[in-house]
Amino acid sequence: MAVSRRMMLAGSMGAGAAVLARSASAAVAQPGQVERWGVLELAFDGPRTGNPFDDVALSVRFSSDGRTIRVPGFYDGDGVYRVRFSPPETGRWQWTSESSAATMSGKSGSFECTAPSAGNHGPVRVAAGYHFAYADGTPFRQIGTTCYSWALQSEAKCAQTLATLKTAPFNKMRMLVFPNVESVATNPFVRTGPGPRDWDPARIDPAYFRRFEDRIRKLGDLGIEADVILFHPYDEKRGYSDMARADDERYLRYIIARFGAYRNLWWSMANEYDDVKSKTMADWDHLLQMLQAEDPHDRLRSIHQITTYYDNRKPWITHSSIQNGAAVLDDVRAQLHRSFGLKPVVFDEVCYEGNSKLRWGNLTGEQMVERFWWGLMGGTYVGHSETIDPERNADHSWLGQGGRLAGTSPPRLAFLRRIMEEGPAPGIEPIQTWWNYSIAGKEFEYYLHYFGSEQPTQWPVVLPGRKGQPMNAYRLDIIDTWNMTISPVDGLFRMQRHGDYDFHDPARPTVTLPGKPWLAVRLVKV
Amino acid sequence: MAVSRRMMLAGSMGAGAAVLARSASAAVAQPGQVERWGVLELAFDGPRTGNPFDDVALSVRFSSDGRTIRVPGFYDGDGVYRVRFSPPETGRWQWTSESSAATMSGKSGSFECTAPSAGNHGPVRVAAGYHFAYADGTPFRQIGTTCYSWALQSEAKCAQTLATLKTAPFNKMRMLVFPNVESVATNPFVRTGPGPRDWDPARIDPAYFRRFEDRIRKLGDLGIEADVILFHPYDEKRGYSDMARADDERYLRYIIARFGAYRNLWWSMANEYDDVKSKTMADWDHLLQMLQAEDPHDRLRSIHQITTYYDNRKPWITHSSIQNGAAVLDDVRAQLHRSFGLKPVVFDEVCYEGNSKLRWGNLTGEQMVERFWWGLMGGTYVGHSETIDPERNADHSWLGQGGRLAGTSPPRLAFLRRIMEEGPAPGIEPIQTWWNYSIAGKEFEYYLHYFGSEQPTQWPVVLPGRKGQPMNAYRLDIIDTWNMTISPVDGLFRMQRHGDYDFHDPARPTVTLPGKPWLAVRLVKV
C-alpha cells in the first residue's frame, strides 16, 4: 500500500500548541518546535487493510540529552497513524520511528522543545507525599467535580458544560470513556448489528475517541484536569466493561497512545471497580500494572471503589481515589486514609448536592461544602457533583450529563479554593490528629480549625507546641465558610507555653465567635 | 559424643497436658498420647561442643492421615535438644527425626492424639473475616492488656501479676521478649563482659527462654493469649533489637521452635517497629515472611507501629495491630481500619488509664472504657493498660512490670466482655457506617448503639432496613456501661417501614434515656 508523509499536527493544548514548521529538507514533515509539556504529534499514512489495531505496531523513540522515551502510536482511521509525545524537558529532541509496517519504520526527525508559555505549568504530579503540584512546582489544590458522561453529549450540551466550568471553581473533572446515562456518542467500537451487544471490540472507532479527546483538550484550555475513567459497572446492556482480557488490553493501549500526551490527563482505571462483576482483583492489578508499564507519560493513576478499598499502597497507584460519604465528616477519618495509602487522598465521591430520592444524591449545599472542609482538615481532597434533576434520578443532572449547575455549593467551593491558595504550599497538613486538636496547616506558621455544624461562641486558642519549639505570634481570622466572609480579629495572639504540650496567649486565651454554623478560624504567623 | 534418649515431656497447658507413658518396646521414650492442641515434646541428647545454635540442625516430621508437618527443634542447654508439636487433629501420629547430628537423626515413634479436655478450645484463628475464634469454633472476644516486661520480673512479682489476671477481664496479654524497664531477667544471650553490649547473639541463653515460656504457659492456664512481642525500640542500651540479619534469624528460629507449640501464643513481630532505627521495612517484611514460612503451627502474626501504619494487607499478616489513641473515639474511624486491612483489627495501644505526666498515660477510667466501646461499635477490638505509678513515669506500673491493678476500668471491661459474650458470634459488625447510624451488631437480629460522653434523654429507635427485609420486633435494654447496669425497657419495638431506608415502630418512635454519660442501648430480636 502507498505510504505518504502527512503534515504533523501539534496538540491544541491552549497556549501549549506547537508552532508548526514544514522542514524543506526532510522526507518527513515535522514541527520545528513544541513547547515543554505541549503535544508533539507525528502522523503517518499506513496500512488500511486487515485490522490496524491488531496487525500494525508503531512507536517512536524520542531522545534528548541522553534520555530516550519510547512512545506508542495509534490508528486514527483512514489509513492514518499518529504518535503523540509531550516532551518533559526543553532542548533538542531527535526521533526515530519503528513499525511492523516497513513504510512507517525508520523515519526520523528532530524538533526543538521550547520553554512553556504562560499558563502552562506542566502535568500534575504528587508533591510532598500527600499533595499535588504541577511539574513547574505550582501547587495544585484539587477541587474536583464529576460529570460522568458529559463528553458524550451533544455539541450544544458539551459547550454548555464548558461554559459552566469556565466560571466554576473546579480544577478536576471525573469523566467516563464509556457512557453510563443517555448520550449522543455511545459507540467506542464499530457496530456489527442492531443489538446493544452488537459491536466488535477489535474494531475501535477512532471518531468516538477523537470526539472524546476534543473534550479533554477543552478542559485543558480551562485549566481543568481530566480524570478519565476507563471502566465502570453501569453498562450491563452494552457490556463495554465486560470485555475479555485481550480486548481490554487493546483498548487500554489505544487510550494510552491516544490520550496520554495531554498534560491535563489523569487515569482512573475504574469507577466502582468492585461492582464490575466480570473482573477480578487480579484483572485490575494487571491492567494497572500494564498502564504503569506502557504509559510513557507516566500520568497519575488511581482506581475508585464502591465497597472494598483497593490497596492503594500498590506501587502502580499514585494516589488514593476513595468513595466514602462518612469519612469526610471528620478530619481524623479523612486523615486515616493517608496513613493507610501513604499517598495523596482524593475523596472522589462523598454523596452529591441534589434532590434525588436516593440518599447518595440529596445533600444540601451546606453538607456538600462541609465535606470539603473536613477533607481539607484531614490533609486530603474532595470531589463535588450535583444531582439536581427534575426526574430525581440523577441521570440528566450535572452528575450524569453536565450542563448547568443549580446548586448552592459551587460559590462556597470557590471561596474554599481561595482559602487553600492563600495557605501553605503544596497543601494543608493535619496536625497531631492523635490528640484531637482538630487543627491543620503548617506547624508554627499557619493553622486552620473548622467547626462544621457546631455554633461556637468562643474557642480556646491553644496550639500544640513543646519546649524549644517556636511560639510565635499570630493574627487570627474568623472565616464564615458559608457566607464567604473573612473577619480579622484585632491584635495578635502572642504564644507562651501552656503545660507540657501546648502554647497559648495568657492575655487572651480564647477568641469570641459569632455562634453560627460553618465557621472556621485561621491563624497566620506574623 | 553420646546420644541418649530422654523422657519426653508434654507441655503443661493446664488441662491440655498430655498423659505421659513410657513405651517399653521403642528405642525412644515417648508419650502414648497427647490431647489435640496440647504440646507433645520430644527431647534428645545431642552435641554439646561447637555452637549448638548454629552447628546443629534438628527437626521432626509428624504425620497423620496423609498430612505431614515438619517441626523444627531447639537447643535447651546441657546437651539437650527438644522438639515441640501441637497436633491439630486427633488420631494416630507417626514421627521421624532428621538432624545434622547423626545420633539424633532417623529416630521415630508414634502417639495418639486424643480429644481435647474441657476448657481446651484450641488456638485462636481469624473468623468471619474480622473476628477471632478458637479452633473449636468458640468465639474469642478480645479484651487485651499490656504488661511489657511482666514476665521478666521476680518470681513474686510474676505471681502477683498472675493472681491479678486471675480475676481480671483480660484474655490477651501483650508482652516483650526483651526487657524495656527494670527487670530481673535481662540476658537472653550469654554475656561476654560487664558492659550492656557485652553479649553474644550467637549464644542464646536457654534459661532466659525457659523462664519466659513458663509465663506463657501460666497465662494459658488462665485462658489468656500470650501476644509475644519479638522486637522493640526501647533498648538502645543493650541493643537486642539491633542485631544483624543472621542474628535476628537465629533468634527468630529459636523462638518459633521453642514457643510456637503453645496454643495460646500470638506473634507480634515488634512494638513500634518504625522506631527501631536499625531495621528497614524490608527487614520487617523479611522477618515476617520467615515467621510465616517457618512456624509450623501458623500462629497469628501482627506488627505494631508508632507512626507509619504497616501494610496489613501483606499476606503474612493475620490481623492489624494498631496504635492509635484517636481512632477509637469514633466508630467509623475504627471501622475504617477494617476497610484498610481487610482483616481483624486490634487497637493494641490507645493510651492508658493512669496518672502519668505523659499524655499517653493519663486517661481516666471512663476514657479507657469509652475506647473499648467505640472500638466494639466499629467491629474492632481494643487493648487496655494502666500507668498508675508513684513515680508517674509508667516504668513500674502495670504497663511496665505488671503487679497489681489500681484503675477503675477493669470491672467495666469485665462488664463489656459479658455484653460481648451475650452478643452475636463471632463478633459485632458495624452496620451501614456510611449513613451515620452509629449502630453495630447483626442485621435484623441484634443492635447496639453507644452514646459515649453524650447525656441523651431520648433516642429515636430507627434501624436501617429496606422493603423486603425482615422488620421484626425487638426488646430494648438501656445499658449503663460505667455503672454496669442493664435496664430492660418494657414492651417491644415492632418495626414498620419508615421511608425508603429505615424501620421504626410508629407507636413508639423513641426511647427515653436517663441523661447520663456512657450509655448504650441494645435491641434483641424476639
Tab-separated table of N, CA and C in Angstrom, chain A residues 308-311 313 323-327 329-330 332-333 336-337 339-340 342 349 351 357-360 432-437 500-501, chain B residues 308-311 313 323-326 329-330 332-333 336-337 339-342 349 351 357-360 432-437 500-501:
chain	number	residue	atom	x	y	z
A	308	THR	N	-15.104	-2.316	48.612
A	308	THR	CA	-13.809	-2.834	49.056
A	308	THR	C	-12.687	-1.900	48.622
A	309	TYR	N	-12.092	-1.245	49.586
A	309	TYR	CA	-10.981	-0.358	49.258
A	309	TYR	C	-9.905	-1.131	48.504
A	310	TYR	N	-9.477	-0.567	47.390
A	310	TYR	CA	-8.295	-1.088	46.707
A	310	TYR	C	-7.080	-0.836	47.606
A	311	ASP	N	-6.060	-1.672	47.493
A	311	ASP	CA	-4.837	-1.485	48.276
A	311	ASP	C	-3.982	-0.424	47.587
A	313	ARG	N	-1.512	1.097	48.442
A	313	ARG	CA	-0.046	1.045	48.590
A	313	ARG	C	0.615	0.335	47.409
A	323	GLN	N	-14.274	6.457	47.502
A	323	GLN	CA	-15.687	6.768	47.666
A	323	GLN	C	-16.066	6.506	49.115
A	324	ASN	N	-16.453	7.541	49.828
A	324	ASN	CA	-16.916	7.358	51.203
A	324	ASN	C	-17.601	8.647	51.653
A	325	GLY	N	-18.862	8.543	51.950
A	325	GLY	CA	-19.618	9.732	52.340
A	325	GLY	C	-19.498	10.068	53.809
A	326	ALA	N	-19.047	9.122	54.609
A	326	ALA	CA	-18.944	9.348	56.054
A	326	ALA	C	-17.528	9.725	56.470
A	327	ALA	N	-16.560	9.329	55.663
A	327	ALA	CA	-15.162	9.551	56.058
A	327	ALA	C	-14.815	11.027	56.059
A	329	LEU	N	-16.697	13.462	57.096
A	329	LEU	CA	-17.458	14.204	58.091
A	329	LEU	C	-16.644	14.377	59.355
A	330	ASP	N	-15.354	14.131	59.262
A	330	ASP	CA	-14.483	14.143	60.435
A	330	ASP	C	-13.052	14.172	59.916
A	332	VAL	N	-10.238	13.312	61.305
A	332	VAL	CA	-9.390	12.139	61.577
A	332	VAL	C	-9.756	10.980	60.653
A	333	ARG	N	-11.043	10.806	60.422
A	333	ARG	CA	-11.448	9.765	59.464
A	333	ARG	C	-10.765	9.999	58.118
A	336	LEU	N	-6.930	9.333	58.237
A	336	LEU	CA	-6.544	7.918	58.319
A	336	LEU	C	-6.288	7.327	56.932
A	337	HIS	N	-6.967	7.847	55.919
A	337	HIS	CA	-6.751	7.340	54.564
A	337	HIS	C	-5.340	7.654	54.065
A	339	SER	N	-2.782	7.632	56.172
A	339	SER	CA	-1.968	6.659	56.912
A	339	SER	C	-2.032	5.285	56.272
A	340	PHE	N	-3.157	5.001	55.660
A	340	PHE	CA	-3.249	3.690	55.036
A	340	PHE	C	-2.494	3.636	53.713
A	342	LEU	N	-0.458	5.987	52.326
A	342	LEU	CA	0.820	6.717	52.304
A	342	LEU	C	0.995	7.488	51.001
A	349	GLU	N	-15.802	10.679	45.670
A	349	GLU	CA	-17.259	10.546	45.744
A	349	GLU	C	-17.664	10.521	47.205
A	351	CYS	N	-21.109	11.486	48.228
A	351	CYS	CA	-22.505	11.861	48.026
A	351	CYS	C	-22.525	13.221	47.320
A	357	LYS	N	-34.134	11.241	45.084
A	357	LYS	CA	-34.800	10.453	46.120
A	357	LYS	C	-33.845	9.413	46.711
A	358	LEU	N	-32.720	9.229	46.059
A	358	LEU	CA	-31.705	8.303	46.562
A	358	LEU	C	-30.812	9.046	47.549
A	359	ARG	N	-30.474	8.379	48.651
A	359	ARG	CA	-29.813	9.117	49.735
A	359	ARG	C	-28.416	9.583	49.376
A	360	TRP	N	-27.812	8.955	48.363
A	360	TRP	CA	-26.481	9.415	47.968
A	360	TRP	C	-26.536	10.665	47.102
A	432	GLN	N	-1.110	16.711	64.572
A	432	GLN	CA	-1.319	15.970	65.827
A	432	GLN	C	-2.753	15.441	65.957
A	433	THR	N	-3.179	14.701	64.956
A	433	THR	CA	-4.554	14.182	64.967
A	433	THR	C	-4.816	13.270	66.170
A	434	TRP	N	-3.774	12.617	66.658
A	434	TRP	CA	-3.927	11.761	67.842
A	434	TRP	C	-4.553	12.499	69.012
A	435	TRP	N	-4.296	13.793	69.100
A	435	TRP	CA	-4.625	14.499	70.335
A	435	TRP	C	-5.829	15.413	70.180
A	436	ASN	N	-6.583	15.210	69.098
A	436	ASN	CA	-7.900	15.822	68.967
A	436	ASN	C	-7.908	17.346	69.009
A	437	TYR	N	-6.855	17.941	68.491
A	437	TYR	CA	-6.890	19.390	68.332
A	437	TYR	C	-7.820	19.793	67.182
A	500	ASP	N	2.869	21.111	79.245
A	500	ASP	CA	3.996	20.465	78.562
A	500	ASP	C	3.807	20.373	77.052
A	501	TYR	N	2.565	20.457	76.601
A	501	TYR	CA	2.300	20.120	75.195
A	501	TYR	C	1.771	21.280	74.359
B	308	THR	N	3.966	5.079	61.263
B	308	THR	CA	3.652	4.625	59.907
B	308	THR	C	2.955	3.267	59.953
B	309	TYR	N	1.681	3.277	59.602
B	309	TYR	CA	0.952	2.008	59.568
B	309	TYR	C	1.673	1.009	58.664
B	310	TYR	N	1.882	-0.183	59.177
B	310	TYR	CA	2.342	-1.277	58.331
B	310	TYR	C	1.217	-1.617	57.349
B	311	ASP	N	1.581	-2.145	56.190
B	311	ASP	CA	0.564	-2.552	55.208
B	311	ASP	C	0.024	-3.918	55.608
B	313	ARG	N	-2.337	-5.549	54.647
B	313	ARG	CA	-2.836	-6.463	53.602
B	313	ARG	C	-1.769	-7.457	53.178
B	323	GLN	N	-1.650	1.024	66.826
B	323	GLN	CA	-1.552	2.017	67.888
B	323	GLN	C	-2.212	3.297	67.389
B	324	ASN	N	-3.267	3.723	68.055
B	324	ASN	CA	-3.902	4.988	67.697
B	324	ASN	C	-4.889	5.358	68.798
B	325	GLY	N	-4.619	6.460	69.458
B	325	GLY	CA	-5.472	6.874	70.565
B	325	GLY	C	-6.706	7.624	70.135
B	326	ALA	N	-6.710	8.126	68.900
B	326	ALA	CA	-7.845	8.912	68.416
B	326	ALA	C	-8.810	8.083	67.580
B	329	LEU	N	-12.076	6.736	69.211
B	329	LEU	CA	-13.014	7.685	69.811
B	329	LEU	C	-14.207	7.888	68.896
B	330	ASP	N	-14.352	7.013	67.921
B	330	ASP	CA	-15.399	7.170	66.907
B	330	ASP	C	-15.500	5.826	66.194
B	332	VAL	N	-16.662	5.033	63.248
B	332	VAL	CA	-16.277	4.984	61.834
B	332	VAL	C	-14.752	4.994	61.683
B	333	ARG	N	-14.090	5.793	62.502
B	333	ARG	CA	-12.625	5.773	62.465
B	333	ARG	C	-12.110	4.362	62.706
B	336	LEU	N	-12.882	1.979	59.723
B	336	LEU	CA	-12.054	2.197	58.524
B	336	LEU	C	-10.822	1.303	58.519
B	337	HIS	N	-10.320	0.972	59.696
B	337	HIS	CA	-9.136	0.098	59.745
B	337	HIS	C	-9.455	-1.305	59.217
B	339	SER	N	-11.577	-1.700	56.702
B	339	SER	CA	-11.581	-1.470	55.254
B	339	SER	C	-10.166	-1.389	54.694
B	340	PHE	N	-9.253	-0.882	55.507
B	340	PHE	CA	-7.880	-0.761	55.041
B	340	PHE	C	-7.215	-2.140	54.948
B	341	GLY	N	-7.276	-2.893	56.044
B	341	GLY	CA	-6.517	-4.144	56.109
B	341	GLY	C	-7.274	-5.360	55.612
B	342	LEU	N	-8.600	-5.269	55.617
B	342	LEU	CA	-9.470	-6.406	55.268
B	342	LEU	C	-9.191	-7.606	56.166
B	349	GLU	N	-2.935	-0.411	71.268
B	349	GLU	CA	-2.450	0.692	72.111
B	349	GLU	C	-3.270	1.927	71.778
B	351	CYS	N	-3.574	4.687	74.273
B	351	CYS	CA	-3.273	5.416	75.510
B	351	CYS	C	-3.755	4.550	76.683
B	357	LYS	N	2.510	11.802	83.862
B	357	LYS	CA	2.580	13.185	83.379
B	357	LYS	C	2.649	13.225	81.855
B	358	LEU	N	2.874	12.075	81.245
B	358	LEU	CA	2.892	11.986	79.778
B	358	LEU	C	1.459	11.772	79.294
B	359	ARG	N	1.102	12.448	78.207
B	359	ARG	CA	-0.312	12.459	77.841
B	359	ARG	C	-0.819	11.111	77.369
B	360	TRP	N	0.092	10.219	76.952
B	360	TRP	CA	-0.370	8.898	76.535
B	360	TRP	C	-0.670	7.997	77.717
B	432	GLN	N	-23.868	-0.261	58.211
B	432	GLN	CA	-24.115	0.924	57.375
B	432	GLN	C	-23.406	2.162	57.919
B	433	THR	N	-22.105	2.047	58.111
B	433	THR	CA	-21.334	3.163	58.669
B	433	THR	C	-21.404	4.407	57.785
B	434	TRP	N	-21.581	4.220	56.489
B	434	TRP	CA	-21.713	5.361	55.570
B	434	TRP	C	-22.816	6.321	55.963
B	435	TRP	N	-23.843	5.795	56.621
B	435	TRP	CA	-25.045	6.611	56.810
B	435	TRP	C	-25.225	7.052	58.235
B	436	ASN	N	-24.159	6.942	59.028
B	436	ASN	CA	-24.104	7.591	60.339
B	436	ASN	C	-25.189	7.135	61.315
B	437	TYR	N	-25.566	5.875	61.218
B	437	TYR	CA	-26.458	5.346	62.233
B	437	TYR	C	-25.719	5.128	63.562
B	500	ASP	N	-37.708	5.105	52.721
B	500	ASP	CA	-37.143	4.083	51.843
B	500	ASP	C	-36.029	3.262	52.500
B	501	TYR	N	-35.420	3.818	53.543
B	501	TYR	CA	-34.203	3.190	54.051
B	501	TYR	C	-34.292	2.660	55.471
